[in-house]
Coordinates of C-alpha atoms and ligand atoms in Angstrom, one line a residue:
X1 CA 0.0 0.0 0.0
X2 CA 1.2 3.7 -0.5
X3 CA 1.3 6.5 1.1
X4 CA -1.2 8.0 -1.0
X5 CA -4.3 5.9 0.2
X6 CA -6.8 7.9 -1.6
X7 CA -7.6 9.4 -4.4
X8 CA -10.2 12.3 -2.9
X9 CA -9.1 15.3 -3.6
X10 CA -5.8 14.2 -5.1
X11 CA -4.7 16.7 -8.2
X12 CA -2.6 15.8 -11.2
X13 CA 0.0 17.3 -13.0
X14 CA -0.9 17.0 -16.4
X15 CA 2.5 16.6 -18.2
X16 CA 3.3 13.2 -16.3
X17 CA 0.2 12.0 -14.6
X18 CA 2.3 12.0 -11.3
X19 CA 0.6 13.6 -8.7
X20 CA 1.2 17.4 -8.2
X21 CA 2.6 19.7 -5.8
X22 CA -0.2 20.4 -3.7
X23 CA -1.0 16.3 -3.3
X24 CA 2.9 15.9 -2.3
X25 CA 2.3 18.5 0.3
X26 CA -1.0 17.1 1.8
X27 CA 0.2 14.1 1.6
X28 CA 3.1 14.6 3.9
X29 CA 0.6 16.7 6.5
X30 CA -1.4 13.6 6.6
X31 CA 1.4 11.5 7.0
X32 CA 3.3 13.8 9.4
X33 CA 0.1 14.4 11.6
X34 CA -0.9 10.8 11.8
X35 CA 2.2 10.1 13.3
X36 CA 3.3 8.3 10.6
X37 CA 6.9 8.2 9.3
X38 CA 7.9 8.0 5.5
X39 CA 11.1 7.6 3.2
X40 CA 11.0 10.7 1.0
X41 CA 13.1 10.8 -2.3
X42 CA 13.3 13.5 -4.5
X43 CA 15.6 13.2 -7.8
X44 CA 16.4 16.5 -9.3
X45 CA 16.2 16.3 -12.5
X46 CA 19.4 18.7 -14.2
X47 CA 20.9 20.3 -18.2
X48 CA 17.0 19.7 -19.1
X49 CA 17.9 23.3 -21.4
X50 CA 20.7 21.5 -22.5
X51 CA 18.5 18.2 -24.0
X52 CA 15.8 20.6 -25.0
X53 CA 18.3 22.3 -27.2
X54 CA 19.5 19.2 -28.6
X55 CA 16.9 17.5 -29.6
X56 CA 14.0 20.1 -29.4
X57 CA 11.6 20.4 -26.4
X58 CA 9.0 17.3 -27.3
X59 CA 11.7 15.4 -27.0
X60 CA 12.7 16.5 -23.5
X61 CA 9.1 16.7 -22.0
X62 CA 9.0 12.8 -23.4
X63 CA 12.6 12.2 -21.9
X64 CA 10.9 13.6 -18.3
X65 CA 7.3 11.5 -19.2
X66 CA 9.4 8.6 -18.8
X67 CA 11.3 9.2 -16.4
X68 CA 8.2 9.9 -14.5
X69 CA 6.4 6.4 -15.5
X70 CA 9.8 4.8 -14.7
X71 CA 9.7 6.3 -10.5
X72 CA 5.9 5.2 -10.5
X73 CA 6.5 2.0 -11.2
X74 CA 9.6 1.4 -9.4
X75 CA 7.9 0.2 -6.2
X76 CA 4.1 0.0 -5.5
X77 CA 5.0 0.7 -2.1
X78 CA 6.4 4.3 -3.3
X79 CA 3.9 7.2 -4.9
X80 CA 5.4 9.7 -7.6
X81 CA 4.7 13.0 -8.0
X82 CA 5.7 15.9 -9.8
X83 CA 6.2 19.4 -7.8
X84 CA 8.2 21.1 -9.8
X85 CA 9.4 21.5 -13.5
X86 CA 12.7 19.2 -12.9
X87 CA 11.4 17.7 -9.5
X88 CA 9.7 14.7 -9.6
X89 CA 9.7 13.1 -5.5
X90 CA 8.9 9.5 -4.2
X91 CA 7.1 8.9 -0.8
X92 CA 7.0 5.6 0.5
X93 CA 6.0 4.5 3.7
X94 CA 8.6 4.2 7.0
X95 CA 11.6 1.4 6.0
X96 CA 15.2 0.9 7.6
X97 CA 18.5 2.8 6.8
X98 CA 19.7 0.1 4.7
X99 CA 16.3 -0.2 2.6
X100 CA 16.3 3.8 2.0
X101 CA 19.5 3.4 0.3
X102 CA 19.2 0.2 -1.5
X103 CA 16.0 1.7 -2.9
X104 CA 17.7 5.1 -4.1
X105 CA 20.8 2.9 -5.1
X106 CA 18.2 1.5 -7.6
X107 CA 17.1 4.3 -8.6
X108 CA 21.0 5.8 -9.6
X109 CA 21.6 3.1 -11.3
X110 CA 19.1 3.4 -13.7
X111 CA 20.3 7.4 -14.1
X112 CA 23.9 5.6 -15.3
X113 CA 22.2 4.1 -18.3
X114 CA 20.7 5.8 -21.3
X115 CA 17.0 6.7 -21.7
X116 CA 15.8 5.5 -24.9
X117 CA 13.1 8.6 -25.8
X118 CA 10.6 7.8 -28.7
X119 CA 8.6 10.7 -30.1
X120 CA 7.3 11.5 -33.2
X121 CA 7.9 8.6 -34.9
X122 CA 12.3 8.9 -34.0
X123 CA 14.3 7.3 -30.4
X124 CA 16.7 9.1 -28.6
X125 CA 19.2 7.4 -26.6
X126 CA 19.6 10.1 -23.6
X127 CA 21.7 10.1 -20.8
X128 CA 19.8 12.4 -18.3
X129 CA 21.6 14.0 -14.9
X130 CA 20.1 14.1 -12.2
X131 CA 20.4 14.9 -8.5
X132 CA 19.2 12.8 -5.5
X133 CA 18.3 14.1 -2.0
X134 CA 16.6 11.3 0.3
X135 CA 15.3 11.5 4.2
X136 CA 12.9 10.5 6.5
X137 CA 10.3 12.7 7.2
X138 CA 10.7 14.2 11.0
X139 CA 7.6 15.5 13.0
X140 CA 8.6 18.9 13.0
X141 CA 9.0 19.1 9.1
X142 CA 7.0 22.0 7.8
X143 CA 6.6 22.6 4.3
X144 CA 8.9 25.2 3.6
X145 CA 11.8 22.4 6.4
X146 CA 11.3 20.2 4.0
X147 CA 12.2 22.5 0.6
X148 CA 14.8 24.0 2.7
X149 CA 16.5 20.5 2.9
X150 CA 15.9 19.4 -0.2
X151 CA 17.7 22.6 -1.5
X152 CA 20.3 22.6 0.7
X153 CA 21.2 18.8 -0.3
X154 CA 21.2 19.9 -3.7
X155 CA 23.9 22.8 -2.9
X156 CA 26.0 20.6 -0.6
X157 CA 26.8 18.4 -3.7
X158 CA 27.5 21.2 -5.9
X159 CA 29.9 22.1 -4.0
X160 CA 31.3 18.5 -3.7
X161 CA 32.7 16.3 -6.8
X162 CA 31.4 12.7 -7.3
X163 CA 28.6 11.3 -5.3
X164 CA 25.0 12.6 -6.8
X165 CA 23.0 11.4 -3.7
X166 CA 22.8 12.8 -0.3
X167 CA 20.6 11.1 2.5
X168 CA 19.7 13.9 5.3
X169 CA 21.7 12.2 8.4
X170 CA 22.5 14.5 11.6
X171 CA 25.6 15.5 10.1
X172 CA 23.7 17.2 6.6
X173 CA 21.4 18.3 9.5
X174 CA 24.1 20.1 11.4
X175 CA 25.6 21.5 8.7
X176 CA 22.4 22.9 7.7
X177 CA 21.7 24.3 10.9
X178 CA 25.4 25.8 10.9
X179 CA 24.3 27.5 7.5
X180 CA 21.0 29.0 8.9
X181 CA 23.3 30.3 11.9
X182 CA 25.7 31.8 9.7
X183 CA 23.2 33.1 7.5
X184 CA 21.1 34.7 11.0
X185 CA 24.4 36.2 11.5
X186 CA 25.2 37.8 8.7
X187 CA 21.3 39.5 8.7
X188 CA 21.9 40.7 12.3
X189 CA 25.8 42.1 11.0
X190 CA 23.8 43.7 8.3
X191 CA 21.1 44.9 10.2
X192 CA 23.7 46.3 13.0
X193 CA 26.3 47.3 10.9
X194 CA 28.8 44.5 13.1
X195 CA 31.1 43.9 10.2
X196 CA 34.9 44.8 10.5
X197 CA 37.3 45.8 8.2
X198 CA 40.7 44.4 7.8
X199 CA 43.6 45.5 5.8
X200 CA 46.7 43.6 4.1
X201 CA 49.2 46.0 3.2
X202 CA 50.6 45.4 -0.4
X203 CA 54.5 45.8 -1.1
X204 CA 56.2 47.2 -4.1
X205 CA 59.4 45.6 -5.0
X206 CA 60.7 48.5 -6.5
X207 CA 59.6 51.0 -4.8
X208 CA 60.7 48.9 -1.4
X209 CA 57.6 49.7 0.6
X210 CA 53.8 49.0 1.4
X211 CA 51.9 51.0 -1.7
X212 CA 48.7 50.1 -0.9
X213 CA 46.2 47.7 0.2
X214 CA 43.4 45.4 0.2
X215 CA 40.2 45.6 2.5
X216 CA 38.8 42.2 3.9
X217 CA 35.9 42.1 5.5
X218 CA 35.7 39.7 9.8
X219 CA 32.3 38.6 11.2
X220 CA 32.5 37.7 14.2
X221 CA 28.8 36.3 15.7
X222 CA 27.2 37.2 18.4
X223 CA 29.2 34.5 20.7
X224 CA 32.3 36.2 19.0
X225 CA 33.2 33.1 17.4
X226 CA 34.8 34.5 14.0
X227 CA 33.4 33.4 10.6
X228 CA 35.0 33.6 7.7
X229 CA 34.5 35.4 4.5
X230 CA 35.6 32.4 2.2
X231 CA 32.3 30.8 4.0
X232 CA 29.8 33.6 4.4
X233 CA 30.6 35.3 1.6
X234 CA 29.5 32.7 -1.0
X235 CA 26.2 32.3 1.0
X236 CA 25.9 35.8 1.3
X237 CA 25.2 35.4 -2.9
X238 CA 23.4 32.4 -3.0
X239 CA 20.5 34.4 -0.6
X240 CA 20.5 37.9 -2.4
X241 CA 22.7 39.4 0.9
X242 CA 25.8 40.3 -0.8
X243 CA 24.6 43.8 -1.8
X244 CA 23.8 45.2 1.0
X245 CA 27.1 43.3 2.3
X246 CA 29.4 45.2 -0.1
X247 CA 27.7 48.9 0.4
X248 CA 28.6 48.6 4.2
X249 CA 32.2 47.3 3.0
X250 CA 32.1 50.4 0.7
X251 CA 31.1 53.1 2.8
X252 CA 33.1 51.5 5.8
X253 CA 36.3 52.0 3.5
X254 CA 35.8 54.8 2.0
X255 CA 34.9 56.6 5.4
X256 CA 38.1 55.5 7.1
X257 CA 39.9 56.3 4.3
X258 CA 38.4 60.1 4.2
X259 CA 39.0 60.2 8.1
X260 CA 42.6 59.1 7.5
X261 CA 44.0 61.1 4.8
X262 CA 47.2 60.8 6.3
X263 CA 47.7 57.0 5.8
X264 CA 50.8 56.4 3.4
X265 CA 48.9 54.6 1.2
X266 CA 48.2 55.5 -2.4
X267 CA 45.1 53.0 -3.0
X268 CA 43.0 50.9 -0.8
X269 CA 40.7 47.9 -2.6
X270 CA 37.8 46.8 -1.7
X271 CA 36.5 43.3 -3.2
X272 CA 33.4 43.1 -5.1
X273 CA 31.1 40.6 -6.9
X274 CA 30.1 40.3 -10.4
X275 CA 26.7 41.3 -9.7
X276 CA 27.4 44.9 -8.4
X277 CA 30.1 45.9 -10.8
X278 CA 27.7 44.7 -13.9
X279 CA 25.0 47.3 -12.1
X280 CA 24.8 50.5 -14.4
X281 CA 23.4 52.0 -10.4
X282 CA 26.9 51.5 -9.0
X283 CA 28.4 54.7 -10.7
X284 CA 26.0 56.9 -9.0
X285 CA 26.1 55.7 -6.2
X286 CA 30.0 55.5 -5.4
X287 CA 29.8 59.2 -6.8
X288 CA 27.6 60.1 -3.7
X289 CA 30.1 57.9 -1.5
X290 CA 32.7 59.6 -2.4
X291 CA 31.2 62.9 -2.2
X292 CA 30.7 62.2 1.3
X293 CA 33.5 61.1 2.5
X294 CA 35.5 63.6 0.9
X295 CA 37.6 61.4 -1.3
X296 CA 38.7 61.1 -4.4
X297 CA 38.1 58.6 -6.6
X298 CA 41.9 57.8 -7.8
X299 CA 41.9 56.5 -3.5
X300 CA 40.3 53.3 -4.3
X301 CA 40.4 50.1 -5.9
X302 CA 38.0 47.6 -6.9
X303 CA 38.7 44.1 -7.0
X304 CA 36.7 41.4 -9.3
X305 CA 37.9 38.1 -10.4
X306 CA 37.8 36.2 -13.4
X307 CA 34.2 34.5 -13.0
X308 CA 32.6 38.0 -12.9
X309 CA 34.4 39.1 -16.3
X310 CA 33.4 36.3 -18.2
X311 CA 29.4 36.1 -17.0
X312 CA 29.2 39.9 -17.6
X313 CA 31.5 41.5 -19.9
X314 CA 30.4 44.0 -21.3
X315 CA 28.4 45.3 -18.8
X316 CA 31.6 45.3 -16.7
X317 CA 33.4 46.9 -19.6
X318 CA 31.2 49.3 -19.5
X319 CA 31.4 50.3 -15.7
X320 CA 34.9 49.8 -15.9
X321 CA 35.3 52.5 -18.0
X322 CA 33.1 54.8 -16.5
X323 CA 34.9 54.3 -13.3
X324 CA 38.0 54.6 -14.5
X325 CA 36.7 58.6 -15.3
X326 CA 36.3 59.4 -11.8
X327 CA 39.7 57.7 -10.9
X328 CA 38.2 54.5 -9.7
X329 CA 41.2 51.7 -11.2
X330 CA 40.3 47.8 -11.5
X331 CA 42.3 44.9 -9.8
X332 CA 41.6 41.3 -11.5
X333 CA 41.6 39.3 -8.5
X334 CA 42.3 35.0 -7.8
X335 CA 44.0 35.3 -11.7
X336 CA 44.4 31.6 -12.4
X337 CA 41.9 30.2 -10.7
X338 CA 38.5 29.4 -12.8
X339 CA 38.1 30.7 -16.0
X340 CA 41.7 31.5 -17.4
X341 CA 40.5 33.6 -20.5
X342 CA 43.8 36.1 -21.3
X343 CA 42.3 37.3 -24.5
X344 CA 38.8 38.3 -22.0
X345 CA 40.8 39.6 -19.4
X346 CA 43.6 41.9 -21.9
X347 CA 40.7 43.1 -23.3
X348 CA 39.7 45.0 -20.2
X349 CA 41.3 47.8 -18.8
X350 CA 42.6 46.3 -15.7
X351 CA 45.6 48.3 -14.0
X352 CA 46.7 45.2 -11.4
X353 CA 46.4 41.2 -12.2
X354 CA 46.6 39.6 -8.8
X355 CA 47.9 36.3 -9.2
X356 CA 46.2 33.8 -6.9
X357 CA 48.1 31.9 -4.4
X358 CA 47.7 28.3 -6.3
X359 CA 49.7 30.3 -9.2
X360 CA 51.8 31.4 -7.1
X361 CA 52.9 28.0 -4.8
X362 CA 53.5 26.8 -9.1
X363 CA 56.9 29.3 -9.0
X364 CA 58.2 27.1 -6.6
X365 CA 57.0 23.4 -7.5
X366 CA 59.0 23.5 -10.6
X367 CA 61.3 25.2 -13.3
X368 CA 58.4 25.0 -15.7
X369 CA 56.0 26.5 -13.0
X370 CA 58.7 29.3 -12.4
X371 CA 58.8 29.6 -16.3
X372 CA 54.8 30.1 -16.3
X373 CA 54.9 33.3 -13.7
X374 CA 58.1 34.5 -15.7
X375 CA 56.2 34.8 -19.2
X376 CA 52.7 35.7 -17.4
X377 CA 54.0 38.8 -15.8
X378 CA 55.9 39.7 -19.1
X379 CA 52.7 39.5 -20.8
X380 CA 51.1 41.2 -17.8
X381 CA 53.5 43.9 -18.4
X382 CA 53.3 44.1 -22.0
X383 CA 49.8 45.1 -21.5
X384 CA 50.7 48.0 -19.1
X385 CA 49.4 45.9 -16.3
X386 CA 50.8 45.4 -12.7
X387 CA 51.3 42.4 -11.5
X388 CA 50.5 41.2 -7.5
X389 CA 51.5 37.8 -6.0
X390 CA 49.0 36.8 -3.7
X391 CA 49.4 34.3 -0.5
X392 CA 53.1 34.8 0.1
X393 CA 54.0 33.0 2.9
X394 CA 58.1 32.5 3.2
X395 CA 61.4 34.3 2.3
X396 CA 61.8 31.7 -0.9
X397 CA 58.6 33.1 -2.5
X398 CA 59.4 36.9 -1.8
X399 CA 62.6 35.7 -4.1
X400 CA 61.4 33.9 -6.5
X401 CA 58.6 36.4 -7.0
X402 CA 61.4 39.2 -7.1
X403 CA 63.3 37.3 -9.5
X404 CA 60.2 36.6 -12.2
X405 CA 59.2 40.4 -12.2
X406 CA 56.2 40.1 -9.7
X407 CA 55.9 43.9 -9.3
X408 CA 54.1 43.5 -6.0
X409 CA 53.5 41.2 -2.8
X410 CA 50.6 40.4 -1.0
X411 CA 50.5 37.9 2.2
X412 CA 51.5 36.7 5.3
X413 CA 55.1 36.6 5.0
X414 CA 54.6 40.6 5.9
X415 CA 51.7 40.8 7.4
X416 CA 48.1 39.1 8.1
X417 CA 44.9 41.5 7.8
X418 CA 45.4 44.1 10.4
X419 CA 42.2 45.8 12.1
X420 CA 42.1 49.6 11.2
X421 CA 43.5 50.7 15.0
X422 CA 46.8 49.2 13.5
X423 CA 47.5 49.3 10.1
X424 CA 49.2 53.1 10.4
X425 CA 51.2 52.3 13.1
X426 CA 52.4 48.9 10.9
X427 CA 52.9 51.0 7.8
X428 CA 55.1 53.8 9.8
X429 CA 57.0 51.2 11.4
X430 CA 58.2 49.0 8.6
X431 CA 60.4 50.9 7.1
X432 CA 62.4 48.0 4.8
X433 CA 60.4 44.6 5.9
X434 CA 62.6 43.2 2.9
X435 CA 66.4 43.0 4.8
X436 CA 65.7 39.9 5.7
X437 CA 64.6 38.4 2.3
X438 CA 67.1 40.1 0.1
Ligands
C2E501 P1 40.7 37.4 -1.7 O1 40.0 38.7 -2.2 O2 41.5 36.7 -2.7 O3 41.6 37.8 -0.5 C1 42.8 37.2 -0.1 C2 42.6 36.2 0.9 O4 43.9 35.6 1.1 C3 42.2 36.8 2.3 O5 41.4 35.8 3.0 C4 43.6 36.9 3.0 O6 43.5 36.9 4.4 C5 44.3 35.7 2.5 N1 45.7 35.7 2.6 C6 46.5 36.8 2.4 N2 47.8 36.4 2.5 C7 47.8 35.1 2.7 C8 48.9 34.1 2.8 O7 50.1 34.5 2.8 N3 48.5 32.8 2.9 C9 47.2 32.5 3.0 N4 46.9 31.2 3.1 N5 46.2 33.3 2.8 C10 46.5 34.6 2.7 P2 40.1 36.2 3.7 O8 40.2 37.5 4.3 O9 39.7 35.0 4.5 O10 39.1 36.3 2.4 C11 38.8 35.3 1.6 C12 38.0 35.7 0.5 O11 36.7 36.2 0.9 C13 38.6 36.8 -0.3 O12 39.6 36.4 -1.2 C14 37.4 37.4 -1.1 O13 37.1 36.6 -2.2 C15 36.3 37.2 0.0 N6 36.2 38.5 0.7 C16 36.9 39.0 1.7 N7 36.5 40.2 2.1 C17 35.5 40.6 1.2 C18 34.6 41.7 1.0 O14 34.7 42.7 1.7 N8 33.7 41.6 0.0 C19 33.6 40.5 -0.8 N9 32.6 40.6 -1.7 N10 34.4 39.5 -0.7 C20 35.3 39.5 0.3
MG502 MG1 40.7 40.2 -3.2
MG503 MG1 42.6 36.8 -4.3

């Protein structure tokens, strides 16, 4: 017997014939306030655009009408349903650990073999990707719980390579739960204003002295145990927070920097996301920043990285040069990391290339690794560009970096981020941090 006992009431979706959204969801009420447990399977169907290019879009409807048929009749214990495009879900009634997974094991097994897709009179063989998140349903599982885990299984293997199946244990649970604290956090820092702004001075080889330097955003939460930006930062995107994020970040640099004219710096960056720098309402509104804190544009920096060039570029272009008007200059941050595209990134009028610290670590892995920094800062150069090393950590890379025509050096061989209270008194007291690594 299913879970679905009845059909009273039950709606349809009409593609598939599975039952719908709404069903799924008064389903699991029924379920969850009888008291009764069940094994819920959803398999997220993904590249659907991607088939429906290739072989048109009756074709990938028929690819997801037999998917759909294949699920229903997988187990007559089990009832299908459809609640979204690409969503199609199982609910079966209560079973052990062991039987959750041999059932879903089934089920990606069949994904690793070819859908053979007949319609209008052709077959397709298909392979079709999908994504599997499977739990049991808990009594406190609300609707909106239970779309919340079944999203955030689907990000935890994006960010992970290989396995296409996550089962919600305690440990998915407690990293969800860590999520939804980091992400409370981040509201109340944005609400509040809590953020802190670090600074890593940046050296000049030639010039033998801090230049300038990069502004990193510290969250510490409300038990003042610190978060990182490498981890909120990404969520901070993922939930529509990162523009508010970046005009505190803004204004917070730009005020200390028109409160501290006296700093012997000649720029200060400030990192920002493809999103905002591909926003024609940036301009204007960095113009009124500026205007208020008394600055001048030629003061700051803008960091982006390689990702954000190649989704938007020519919107970016365009900003870019718009910027560059008022004084505002362009770093291209984490350079060989993601998209390497030279011809994308010469195009653009970047004044500093920062290489990222994986480049970097390549100068001393090997003579050909050595070679690769060598020629890229030549090219680098030949463009009128500066080049940064990033993530320099000990004597031998200050050398090597020296030696390949790095023109600048980032990292913690000098320094780590330093709060705002002590980046002066760093910069006036280091008068030739290099003695020791010349
Ligand atoms: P990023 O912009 O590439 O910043 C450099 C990161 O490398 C910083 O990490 C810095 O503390 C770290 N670092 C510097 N020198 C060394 C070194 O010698 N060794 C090692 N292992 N690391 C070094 P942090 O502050 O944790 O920031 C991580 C990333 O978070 C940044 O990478 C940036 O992508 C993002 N981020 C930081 N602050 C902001 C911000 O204000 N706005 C935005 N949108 N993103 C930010
Ligand atoms: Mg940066
Ligand atoms: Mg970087």
């Amino acid at each position: 017997m299913g879970v679905h006992d009845t059909g009273i009431g039950a709606t349809y979706d009409s593609m598939t014939g599975l039952l719908d959204r709404m069903t799924f969801f008064d389903d699991v009420n029924v379920c969850r306030d009888s008291g009764r447990q069940v094994h819920i399977i959803m398999v997220q169907l993904s590249r659907l655009m991607q088939i429906n290019r290739k072989y048109g879009v009756a074709v990938g409807d028929q690819l997801i009408r037999d998917i759909s048929m294949w699920l229903a009749e997988l187990d007559e214990q089990y009832t299908g349903y459809r609640i979204a495009n690409s969503r199609l879900m199982l609910l079966g009634p209560v079973c052990s650990r062991q039987e959750a997974d041999a059932c879903m094991i089934r089920i990606r097994e069949r994904f690793g073999e070819s859908w053979q897709v007949s319609c209008a009179g052709q077959t397709h063989s298909i392979m079709a990707r999908a994504c599997f998140v499977h739990m049991f349903l808990e009594e406190e599982d609300t609707e909106n719980d239970l779309l919340d885990k079944m999203n955030f299984g689907i990000s935890v293997m994006e960010n992970r390579d290989g396995d296409r199946v996550v089962f919600f244990d305690e440990k998915i649970k407690r990293e969800m739960e860590h999520r939804n604290h980091v992400l409370e956090e981040v509201r109340y820092a944005i609400e509040h204003k809590t953020f802190r702004m670090h600074y890593q001075p940046i050296y000049d080889c030639r010039e033998e002295k801090f230049v300038a330097a990069e502004s990193l955003i510290r969250l510490w939460d409300r038990n003042g145990e610190f978060i990182s930006p490498s981890e909120f930062i990404s969520m901070a995107e993922e939930n529509g927070l990162i523009d508010q994020i970046s005009w505190i970040v803004l204004e917070k640099v730009c005020r200390f920097l028109g409160e501290h004219p006296q700093l012997p710096l000649r720029t200060v960056s400030v990192n920002l996301t493809g999103q905002q720098v591909a926003d024609a309402t940036l301009l204007d509104r960095i113009d009124s920043l500026l205007d208020d804190c008394q600055l001048f544009g030629d003061k700051l920096r803008i960091e982006i990285t390689e990702r954000t060039v190649a989704d938007d570029f020519e919107e970016v272009k365009q900003v870019m040069q718009c910027l560059e008007k008022r004084g505002v200059r362009f770093y291209l941050d984490d350079f060989g990391t993601g998209y390497s595209n030279l011809s994308s990134v010469l195009s653009l009028p970047f004044e500093v290339i920062k290489f990222d610290q994986s480049l970097v670590q390549m100068m001393g892995n090997s003579r050909s690794g050595y070679r690769t920094i060598e020629l890229l800062t030549q090219i680098m150069h030949e463009n009128g560009m500066v080049v940064v090393a990033e993530g320099i950590e000990t004597v031998q890379q200050v050398q090597s970096a020296r030696e390949t025509g790095v023109d600048r050096i980032q990292g913690f061989y000098f320094v780590k981020p330093l709060p705002e209270e002590e980046l002066e008194a760093f910069l006036l007291e280091s008068k030739t941090p290099l003695q020791a690594a010349t």
